[in-house]
């Protein structure tokens, strides 16, 4: 098969690494890819959001299967455009991808099907939003409607912050006029936040092994939010059987059946961002793609062929497939550019990424090759990933490689996986 993978981050490098191992894969193209994916297939200089360009590339290169990593092309309707051209593309349709594309539509969907989430109100007018804030007080959560690269949410501890967030979204339109047209004001949920991933074929869904992200920039969960500074999988003890059962029964299945009822069955990976509250799991957000860097911690443990899984999703036969996982632990550490998640420096030369350990993978996220030299080009630059017999072993291997990479002024968290170590110790006590 000729396979086209869309995207260029650490998530896509991990997906490319797995797809390249598939017996189905004859030729792998990655658009636009990065220096890591270039070692596994052919990078093609077409941007991930250039749907027309990707479609004509797929037609002229006899692509049998396209796999989409990031949300932007999915929300913009890549799957629909490919389907019209008679091309198979793995991921949700534009209508189903609205679960991530519009938080307002997502919250209204949850309300229609009585799926647990924070109680909320939608505002189209800044004055009404300000008046409501005075009524309900803080803490309170303000969200703008559209894709805002994870920045469109303010969890306000006081009213001044809440009012300022409304003005930033609706008056200054910091996230664009469209995203600021509607905002959501919702209750704060308390509990542990977890991400659960499910593969979906329209009607059937299978929950993947758990993976946990570390969102804050600095050790001890301090500092600003980022796209993700590291992750590990599995996470024993994170989810009890009762919580998992609740997630399937009260969240996943009603979501799948609600979408079927509305004529937009969900195909691809559904990322459920959940809060485990005292009253059970509640939906914080949906994403229509793999988490990044959770994907980098999950894929190395996946023993089942990824292409087989994608085909099973597209053909509605996930119920006939067993998913096997390597029982070992996988841990990934994000090496970030100085300044990230704020303004960060680029074009920093990097060396020392060669290694000979089969259990270590260095996934490229924001790198490029300039005049033959590997340089940083993004905020999250590399994902150093290791498989180990347990979390200690995986941590040890990953950090040994992190420390050996020469990347001036790099910053990375030193405590990825510590939470799981604490949980394992507590469970064994
Ligand atoms: P979202 O983009 O909706 O996932 O929001 C970004 C982050 O804001 C989430 O990962 C949570 O940490 C936090 N958040 C969003 N909504 C709530 C809520 N209702 N209660 C508490 N935290 C929230
Ligand atoms: N790691 C969080 C995300 O992918 O949104």
Short mmCIF file of C-alpha atoms and ligand atoms in Angstrom, two decimals:
data_model
loop_
_atom_site.label_atom_id
_atom_site.label_comp_id
_atom_site.label_asym_id
_atom_site.label_seq_id
_atom_site.Cartn_x
_atom_site.Cartn_y
_atom_site.Cartn_z
CA UNK A 1 0.00 0.00 0.00
CA UNK A 2 1.02 3.59 -0.55
CA UNK A 3 0.35 5.48 2.64
CA UNK A 4 0.26 9.24 3.22
CA UNK A 5 0.64 10.55 6.76
CA UNK A 6 -0.36 14.17 7.37
CA UNK A 7 1.45 16.28 9.99
CA UNK A 8 4.93 17.19 11.16
CA UNK A 9 5.19 16.88 14.95
CA UNK A 10 6.46 14.35 17.46
CA UNK A 11 3.12 12.58 17.26
CA UNK A 12 3.52 12.13 13.51
CA UNK A 13 7.10 10.90 13.85
CA UNK A 14 5.84 8.22 16.26
CA UNK A 15 3.00 7.30 13.88
CA UNK A 16 5.40 7.17 10.92
CA UNK A 17 7.77 4.93 12.91
CA UNK A 18 4.92 2.48 13.50
CA UNK A 19 3.38 2.69 10.01
CA UNK A 20 6.79 2.05 8.40
CA UNK A 21 6.90 -1.30 10.26
CA UNK A 22 3.55 -2.43 8.85
CA UNK A 23 3.57 -5.32 6.36
CA UNK A 24 0.90 -3.34 4.46
CA UNK A 25 3.21 -0.39 3.91
CA UNK A 26 5.08 -0.27 0.59
CA UNK A 27 5.75 3.45 0.35
CA UNK A 28 5.23 5.98 3.09
CA UNK A 29 4.89 9.69 2.37
CA UNK A 30 4.71 12.28 5.12
CA UNK A 31 3.32 15.77 4.43
CA UNK A 32 5.10 17.87 5.40
CA UNK A 33 7.03 15.67 7.88
CA UNK A 34 10.24 16.55 9.72
CA UNK A 35 13.87 15.36 9.76
CA UNK A 36 12.81 12.35 11.87
CA UNK A 37 10.11 11.18 9.46
CA UNK A 38 12.53 11.72 6.53
CA UNK A 39 14.39 8.64 7.77
CA UNK A 40 11.26 6.49 7.53
CA UNK A 41 9.67 7.62 4.28
CA UNK A 42 9.47 10.46 1.80
CA UNK A 43 8.70 13.91 3.14
CA UNK A 44 6.49 15.89 0.78
CA UNK A 45 6.46 19.68 0.98
CA UNK A 46 2.71 20.16 1.35
CA UNK A 47 1.35 21.82 4.49
CA UNK A 48 -0.97 19.80 6.73
CA UNK A 49 -3.79 22.30 6.17
CA UNK A 50 -3.47 22.41 2.37
CA UNK A 51 -6.32 19.98 1.79
CA UNK A 52 -6.57 20.55 -1.97
CA UNK A 53 -2.81 20.05 -2.33
CA UNK A 54 -2.87 16.87 -0.25
CA UNK A 55 -5.83 15.52 -2.21
CA UNK A 56 -4.21 16.04 -5.58
CA UNK A 57 -0.95 14.52 -4.28
CA UNK A 58 -2.90 11.47 -3.09
CA UNK A 59 -4.59 11.14 -6.48
CA UNK A 60 -1.46 11.46 -8.54
CA UNK A 61 0.59 9.12 -6.32
CA UNK A 62 -1.96 6.31 -6.01
CA UNK A 63 -2.27 6.69 -2.26
CA UNK A 64 -4.32 3.83 -0.81
CA UNK A 65 -4.64 5.19 2.71
CA UNK A 66 -4.18 8.61 4.29
CA UNK A 67 -3.72 8.93 8.04
CA UNK A 68 -4.22 12.37 9.59
CA UNK A 69 -2.34 13.41 12.74
CA UNK A 70 -3.38 16.98 13.63
CA UNK A 71 -6.83 18.44 14.20
CA UNK A 72 -6.71 21.41 11.83
CA UNK A 73 -7.19 19.46 8.56
CA UNK A 74 -9.80 17.23 10.25
CA UNK A 75 -11.84 20.17 11.50
CA UNK A 76 -11.52 21.74 8.02
CA UNK A 77 -12.96 18.60 6.38
CA UNK A 78 -10.03 16.66 4.87
CA UNK A 79 -11.87 13.35 5.28
CA UNK A 80 -14.90 14.65 3.34
CA UNK A 81 -12.77 16.08 0.53
CA UNK A 82 -10.84 12.80 0.20
CA UNK A 83 -14.07 10.76 0.29
CA UNK A 84 -15.50 12.85 -2.57
CA UNK A 85 -12.36 12.08 -4.55
CA UNK A 86 -12.79 8.35 -3.82
CA UNK A 87 -9.81 8.29 -1.41
CA UNK A 88 -9.63 6.53 1.95
CA UNK A 89 -8.71 8.86 4.77
CA UNK A 90 -8.56 7.81 8.41
CA UNK A 91 -10.11 10.30 10.81
CA UNK A 92 -13.47 11.87 11.62
CA UNK A 93 -15.55 13.73 9.04
CA UNK A 94 -15.87 17.50 9.31
CA UNK A 95 -19.24 17.12 11.04
CA UNK A 96 -17.84 14.69 13.63
CA UNK A 97 -14.65 16.75 14.10
CA UNK A 98 -16.86 19.60 15.32
CA UNK A 99 -16.45 17.98 18.76
CA UNK A 100 -13.05 19.68 18.83
CA UNK A 101 -13.67 22.45 16.30
CA UNK A 102 -16.41 24.16 18.29
CA UNK A 103 -16.57 24.02 22.07
CA UNK A 104 -20.06 25.54 21.95
CA UNK A 105 -21.33 22.81 19.61
CA UNK A 106 -19.57 20.19 21.75
CA UNK A 107 -21.18 21.41 24.99
CA UNK A 108 -24.60 21.54 23.32
CA UNK A 109 -24.07 17.99 22.05
CA UNK A 110 -23.20 16.80 25.58
CA UNK A 111 -26.34 18.49 26.91
CA UNK A 112 -28.54 16.87 24.23
CA UNK A 113 -27.41 13.41 25.28
CA UNK A 114 -27.10 14.04 29.00
CA UNK A 115 -23.37 13.26 28.99
CA UNK A 116 -21.70 14.41 32.25
CA UNK A 117 -19.85 17.73 31.92
CA UNK A 118 -19.54 21.01 33.85
CA UNK A 119 -22.83 22.98 33.92
CA UNK A 120 -22.46 25.92 31.51
CA UNK A 121 -24.04 28.88 29.79
CA UNK A 122 -23.29 30.25 26.34
CA UNK A 123 -22.97 33.98 25.70
CA UNK A 124 -23.09 35.91 22.46
CA UNK A 125 -22.77 39.27 24.12
CA UNK A 126 -19.96 40.56 26.36
CA UNK A 127 -22.24 42.69 28.57
CA UNK A 128 -24.46 39.72 29.38
CA UNK A 129 -21.36 37.64 30.15
CA UNK A 130 -20.04 40.30 32.56
CA UNK A 131 -23.42 40.53 34.33
CA UNK A 132 -23.56 36.75 34.69
CA UNK A 133 -20.03 36.66 36.15
CA UNK A 134 -21.15 39.13 38.85
CA UNK A 135 -24.05 36.79 39.67
CA UNK A 136 -22.06 33.55 39.92
CA UNK A 137 -18.68 34.81 41.17
CA UNK A 138 -15.31 33.05 41.01
CA UNK A 139 -13.70 30.60 40.60
CA UNK A 140 -15.17 30.14 37.16
CA UNK A 141 -14.09 28.93 33.73
CA UNK A 142 -14.28 31.02 30.51
CA UNK A 143 -13.78 29.39 27.10
CA UNK A 144 -13.91 30.73 23.59
CA UNK A 145 -15.54 28.76 20.84
CA UNK A 146 -13.08 27.73 18.11
CA UNK A 147 -9.63 26.16 17.90
CA UNK A 148 -7.24 28.36 19.89
CA UNK A 149 -4.20 26.06 20.10
CA UNK A 150 -5.10 25.20 23.70
CA UNK A 151 -5.01 28.85 24.79
CA UNK A 152 -8.70 29.73 24.64
CA UNK A 153 -9.51 28.61 28.20
CA UNK A 154 -9.15 30.62 31.41
CA UNK A 155 -9.73 29.00 34.76
CA UNK A 156 -10.26 32.24 36.72
CA UNK A 157 -9.67 32.20 40.46
CA UNK A 158 -11.06 35.72 40.86
CA UNK A 159 -13.60 37.94 39.12
CA UNK A 160 -11.05 40.42 37.74
CA UNK A 161 -9.36 37.62 35.82
CA UNK A 162 -12.73 36.34 34.64
CA UNK A 163 -13.89 39.75 33.35
CA UNK A 164 -10.53 40.29 31.66
CA UNK A 165 -10.84 36.90 29.92
CA UNK A 166 -14.27 37.81 28.55
CA UNK A 167 -12.88 41.07 27.18
CA UNK A 168 -9.85 39.36 25.66
CA UNK A 169 -12.07 36.85 23.88
CA UNK A 170 -15.10 38.95 22.91
CA UNK A 171 -13.88 42.54 22.71
CA UNK A 172 -10.19 42.36 21.77
CA UNK A 173 -10.90 39.10 19.83
CA UNK A 174 -7.47 37.76 20.80
CA UNK A 175 -8.33 34.34 19.41
CA UNK A 176 -9.97 35.66 16.24
CA UNK A 177 -13.39 37.13 15.54
CA UNK A 178 -14.97 33.72 14.95
CA UNK A 179 -13.71 32.15 18.21
CA UNK A 180 -14.85 35.23 20.13
CA UNK A 181 -18.40 35.33 18.73
CA UNK A 182 -19.61 32.85 21.34
CA UNK A 183 -18.09 32.06 24.70
CA UNK A 184 -18.85 29.48 27.34
CA UNK A 185 -18.89 30.22 31.04
CA UNK A 186 -18.85 27.05 33.10
CA UNK A 187 -18.40 25.70 36.59
CA UNK A 188 -14.98 24.63 37.78
CA UNK A 189 -14.60 20.86 37.99
CA UNK A 190 -12.39 19.44 40.72
CA UNK A 191 -10.54 16.18 40.66
CA UNK A 192 -7.75 14.46 38.78
CA UNK A 193 -7.61 15.29 35.08
CA UNK A 194 -6.99 12.36 32.76
CA UNK A 195 -7.01 11.68 29.06
CA UNK A 196 -8.63 8.57 27.67
CA UNK A 197 -8.23 7.57 24.04
CA UNK A 198 -10.66 5.41 22.10
CA UNK A 199 -10.35 4.04 18.59
CA UNK A 200 -13.70 4.30 16.84
CA UNK A 201 -15.13 2.78 13.67
CA UNK A 202 -18.41 4.68 13.58
CA UNK A 203 -20.27 2.21 15.78
CA UNK A 204 -17.69 0.31 17.85
CA UNK A 205 -15.11 1.87 20.12
CA UNK A 206 -12.11 0.40 21.93
CA UNK A 207 -10.39 2.20 24.78
CA UNK A 208 -6.61 2.25 24.49
CA UNK A 209 -4.21 1.69 27.36
CA UNK A 210 -4.03 4.77 29.57
CA UNK A 211 -1.33 7.41 29.08
CA UNK A 212 -0.74 10.45 31.27
CA UNK A 213 0.52 13.81 30.08
CA UNK A 214 2.34 16.52 32.08
CA UNK A 215 0.93 19.86 30.94
CA UNK A 216 2.78 22.42 33.07
CA UNK A 217 6.15 23.68 31.93
CA UNK A 218 8.15 23.02 35.10
CA UNK A 219 8.79 20.31 37.66
CA UNK A 220 6.17 19.72 40.32
CA UNK A 221 3.41 20.81 37.89
CA UNK A 222 4.45 24.44 38.21
CA UNK A 223 4.47 27.19 35.63
CA UNK A 224 2.40 27.88 32.53
CA UNK A 225 0.46 25.30 30.55
CA UNK A 226 2.15 23.80 27.51
CA UNK A 227 1.19 21.35 24.78
CA UNK A 228 2.71 18.63 26.96
CA UNK A 229 6.16 18.22 28.51
CA UNK A 230 6.16 14.45 28.74
CA UNK A 231 3.97 11.39 29.13
CA UNK A 232 4.05 7.79 30.16
CA UNK A 233 2.00 4.67 29.58
CA UNK A 234 0.53 2.53 31.05
CA UNK A 235 -0.69 4.25 34.19
CA UNK A 236 -1.81 1.48 36.53
CA UNK A 237 -4.04 2.73 39.32
CA UNK A 238 -4.97 5.89 37.40
CA UNK A 239 -8.36 4.54 36.44
CA UNK A 240 -10.32 2.11 38.56
CA UNK A 241 -12.50 -0.49 36.83
CA UNK A 242 -15.56 1.41 38.04
CA UNK A 243 -14.32 4.69 36.57
CA UNK A 244 -13.50 3.00 33.26
CA UNK A 245 -16.91 1.38 33.20
CA UNK A 246 -18.52 4.77 33.91
CA UNK A 247 -16.52 6.39 31.11
CA UNK A 248 -17.64 3.77 28.62
CA UNK A 249 -21.29 3.67 29.73
CA UNK A 250 -21.94 7.33 30.48
CA UNK A 251 -19.57 9.08 28.09
CA UNK A 252 -18.11 7.02 25.23
CA UNK A 253 -21.16 5.00 24.18
CA UNK A 254 -23.66 7.89 24.36
CA UNK A 255 -21.19 10.02 22.36
CA UNK A 256 -20.87 7.36 19.66
CA UNK A 257 -24.61 6.71 19.49
CA UNK A 258 -25.49 10.42 19.60
CA UNK A 259 -23.23 11.05 16.62
CA UNK A 260 -24.74 8.09 14.73
CA UNK A 261 -28.21 9.45 15.43
CA UNK A 262 -27.16 12.81 14.03
CA UNK A 263 -25.79 11.20 10.87
CA UNK A 264 -22.13 11.86 11.68
CA UNK A 265 -20.65 8.59 12.97
CA UNK A 266 -17.20 8.97 14.50
CA UNK A 267 -14.26 7.26 12.81
CA UNK A 268 -10.68 7.67 14.05
CA UNK A 269 -9.31 8.37 17.47
CA UNK A 270 -11.40 10.16 20.07
CA UNK A 271 -9.45 11.88 22.82
CA UNK A 272 -11.57 12.35 25.90
CA UNK A 273 -10.24 14.96 28.31
CA UNK A 274 -11.96 14.07 31.56
CA UNK A 275 -12.07 15.18 35.16
CA UNK A 276 -12.51 12.41 37.72
CA UNK A 277 -14.81 14.28 40.11
CA UNK A 278 -16.48 13.03 43.29
CA UNK A 279 -19.62 12.64 41.21
CA UNK A 280 -17.84 10.48 38.59
CA UNK A 281 -15.97 11.26 35.36
CA UNK A 282 -17.03 14.39 33.48
CA UNK A 283 -16.02 15.64 30.02
CA UNK A 284 -13.70 18.68 30.02
CA UNK A 285 -13.02 18.56 26.30
CA UNK A 286 -12.93 16.32 23.28
CA UNK A 287 -10.12 16.24 20.76
CA UNK A 288 -10.40 14.44 17.46
CA UNK A 289 -6.78 13.30 17.27
CA UNK A 290 -4.13 11.55 19.30
CA UNK A 291 -2.66 13.50 22.20
CA UNK A 292 0.83 14.82 21.70
CA UNK A 293 3.00 13.61 23.53
CA UNK A 294 0.68 10.84 24.80
CA UNK A 295 0.89 9.25 21.34
CA UNK A 296 4.67 9.02 21.63
CA UNK A 297 4.27 7.04 24.89
CA UNK A 298 1.52 4.77 23.51
CA UNK A 299 2.70 3.88 20.02
CA UNK A 300 5.97 2.16 21.06
CA UNK A 301 3.86 -0.17 23.25
CA UNK A 302 1.35 -0.98 20.52
CA UNK A 303 2.02 -4.48 19.20
CA UNK A 304 -0.94 -4.67 16.85
CA UNK A 305 -0.31 -3.33 13.35
CA UNK A 306 -1.45 0.31 13.23
CA UNK A 307 -2.42 0.11 9.56
CA UNK A 308 -4.66 -2.90 10.33
CA UNK A 309 -6.29 -0.86 13.06
CA UNK A 310 -6.88 2.11 10.75
CA UNK A 311 -8.38 -0.17 8.11
CA UNK A 312 -10.63 -1.80 10.73
CA UNK A 313 -11.85 1.68 11.73
CA UNK A 314 -12.59 2.62 8.13
CA UNK A 315 -14.33 -0.68 7.41
CA UNK A 316 -16.43 -0.73 10.58
CA UNK A 317 -14.93 -3.94 11.95
CA UNK A 318 -13.06 -2.90 15.08
CA UNK A 319 -15.10 -5.50 16.97
CA UNK A 320 -13.16 -8.24 15.14
CA UNK A 321 -9.71 -6.99 16.23
CA UNK A 322 -7.77 -7.49 19.45
CA UNK A 323 -5.33 -4.78 20.42
CA UNK A 324 -2.12 -6.08 22.00
CA UNK A 325 0.19 -3.98 24.13
CA UNK A 326 3.78 -4.47 25.14
CA UNK A 327 3.51 -4.92 28.93
CA UNK A 328 6.57 -2.74 29.44
CA UNK A 329 6.40 0.91 30.40
CA UNK A 330 7.05 3.69 27.91
CA UNK A 331 8.01 7.20 28.93
CA UNK A 332 8.65 10.25 26.78
CA UNK A 333 10.33 13.52 27.78
CA UNK A 334 9.80 16.70 25.74
CA UNK A 335 12.96 18.71 25.12
CA UNK A 336 11.80 22.31 24.67
CA UNK A 337 13.44 25.41 23.23
CA UNK A 338 14.50 28.16 25.64
CA UNK A 339 11.49 30.40 26.28
CA UNK A 340 8.82 27.81 25.50
CA UNK A 341 5.83 28.01 26.05
CA UNK A 342 6.30 31.78 25.60
CA UNK A 343 8.33 33.26 22.74
CA UNK A 344 11.13 30.81 22.12
CA UNK A 345 14.40 30.87 20.28
CA UNK A 346 14.81 28.93 17.02
CA UNK A 347 17.69 27.60 14.96
CA UNK A 348 19.68 26.25 17.87
CA UNK A 349 22.03 23.52 16.62
CA UNK A 350 21.47 20.09 18.17
CA UNK A 351 23.83 17.14 18.26
CA UNK A 352 24.14 13.84 20.07
CA UNK A 353 20.83 12.38 18.93
CA UNK A 354 22.52 9.18 17.69
CA UNK A 355 22.25 6.20 20.02
CA UNK A 356 22.27 2.45 19.73
CA UNK A 357 19.62 1.41 22.23
CA UNK A 358 16.70 -0.48 20.61
CA UNK A 359 14.46 0.56 23.48
CA UNK A 360 15.03 4.27 22.91
CA UNK A 361 13.37 6.37 20.23
CA UNK A 362 14.02 10.04 19.68
CA UNK A 363 10.98 11.50 18.01
CA UNK A 364 11.47 14.83 16.27
CA UNK A 365 8.84 17.48 16.95
CA UNK A 366 10.20 20.92 16.04
CA UNK A 367 13.45 20.37 14.14
CA UNK A 368 14.79 21.19 10.71
CA UNK A 369 18.04 20.66 8.90
CA UNK A 370 19.79 23.89 7.92
CA UNK A 371 22.95 23.61 5.81
CA UNK A 372 23.36 20.02 6.93
CA UNK A 373 22.96 20.79 10.62
CA UNK A 374 20.05 19.64 12.76
CA UNK A 375 18.48 22.72 14.38
CA UNK A 376 15.46 23.52 16.50
CA UNK A 377 12.52 25.04 14.64
CA UNK A 378 9.69 24.85 17.17
CA UNK A 379 8.89 25.16 20.86
CA UNK A 380 8.69 21.46 21.55
CA UNK A 381 11.74 20.13 19.76
CA UNK A 382 12.39 16.45 20.54
CA UNK A 383 10.59 13.68 22.40
CA UNK A 384 13.09 11.35 24.00
CA UNK A 385 11.23 8.11 24.48
CA UNK A 386 12.25 4.89 26.22
CA UNK A 387 10.73 1.50 26.92
CA UNK A 388 11.64 -0.06 30.26
CA UNK A 389 10.69 -3.01 32.41
CA UNK A 390 9.00 -0.55 34.75
CA UNK A 391 8.64 3.19 35.15
CA UNK A 392 11.99 3.56 36.96
CA UNK A 393 13.80 1.72 34.19
CA UNK A 394 12.08 3.76 31.45
CA UNK A 395 12.81 7.02 33.28
CA UNK A 396 16.42 6.10 33.77
CA UNK A 397 16.92 5.24 30.09
CA UNK A 398 15.10 8.30 28.79
CA UNK A 399 16.91 10.77 31.04
CA UNK A 400 20.30 9.22 30.27
CA UNK A 401 19.70 10.06 26.59
CA UNK A 402 18.25 13.52 27.38
CA UNK A 403 21.40 14.39 29.31
CA UNK A 404 23.62 13.21 26.45
CA UNK A 405 21.97 15.40 23.80
CA UNK A 406 23.82 18.62 23.10
CA UNK A 407 21.14 21.30 22.76
CA UNK A 408 22.26 24.61 24.29
CA UNK A 409 19.75 26.18 26.72
CA UNK A 410 17.27 23.31 26.30
CA UNK A 411 14.72 22.93 29.03
CA UNK A 412 12.88 19.80 30.07
CA UNK A 413 11.14 18.50 33.12
CA UNK A 414 13.09 16.13 35.33
CA UNK A 415 10.04 14.62 36.97
CA UNK A 416 8.16 12.93 34.13
CA UNK A 417 6.67 9.73 35.54
CA UNK A 418 7.24 10.68 39.18
CA UNK A 419 3.49 10.82 39.72
CA UNK A 420 3.22 7.24 38.57
CA UNK A 421 6.13 6.21 40.77
CA UNK A 422 4.27 7.74 43.73
CA UNK A 423 1.07 5.96 42.71
CA UNK A 424 2.84 2.60 42.35
CA UNK A 425 4.46 3.04 45.77
CA UNK A 426 1.09 3.93 47.33
CA UNK A 427 -0.61 0.96 45.67
CA UNK A 428 2.11 -1.43 46.86
CA UNK A 429 2.10 -0.09 50.43
P1 LIG B 1 -9.79 22.62 27.38
O1 LIG B 1 -9.08 23.27 26.23
O2 LIG B 1 -11.26 22.74 27.36
O3 LIG B 1 -9.29 21.25 27.65
O4 LIG B 1 -9.25 23.38 28.67
C1 LIG B 1 -7.88 23.49 28.95
C2 LIG B 1 -7.63 23.12 30.39
O5 LIG B 1 -8.38 23.98 31.24
C3 LIG B 1 -8.08 21.72 30.73
O6 LIG B 1 -7.12 20.77 30.41
C4 LIG B 1 -8.32 21.86 32.23
O7 LIG B 1 -7.10 21.72 32.94
C5 LIG B 1 -8.82 23.26 32.37
N1 LIG B 1 -10.29 23.27 32.41
C6 LIG B 1 -11.14 23.40 31.38
N2 LIG B 1 -12.42 23.38 31.80
C7 LIG B 1 -12.39 23.21 33.14
C8 LIG B 1 -13.39 23.12 34.16
N3 LIG B 1 -14.68 23.21 33.88
N4 LIG B 1 -12.97 22.95 35.42
C9 LIG B 1 -11.65 22.89 35.73
N5 LIG B 1 -10.66 22.99 34.82
C10 LIG B 1 -11.02 23.15 33.53
N1 LIG B 2 -1.08 16.56 25.23
C1 LIG B 2 -2.27 17.29 25.12
C2 LIG B 2 -2.82 17.40 23.77
O1 LIG B 2 -2.40 16.73 22.85
O2 LIG B 2 -3.74 18.17 23.59
#
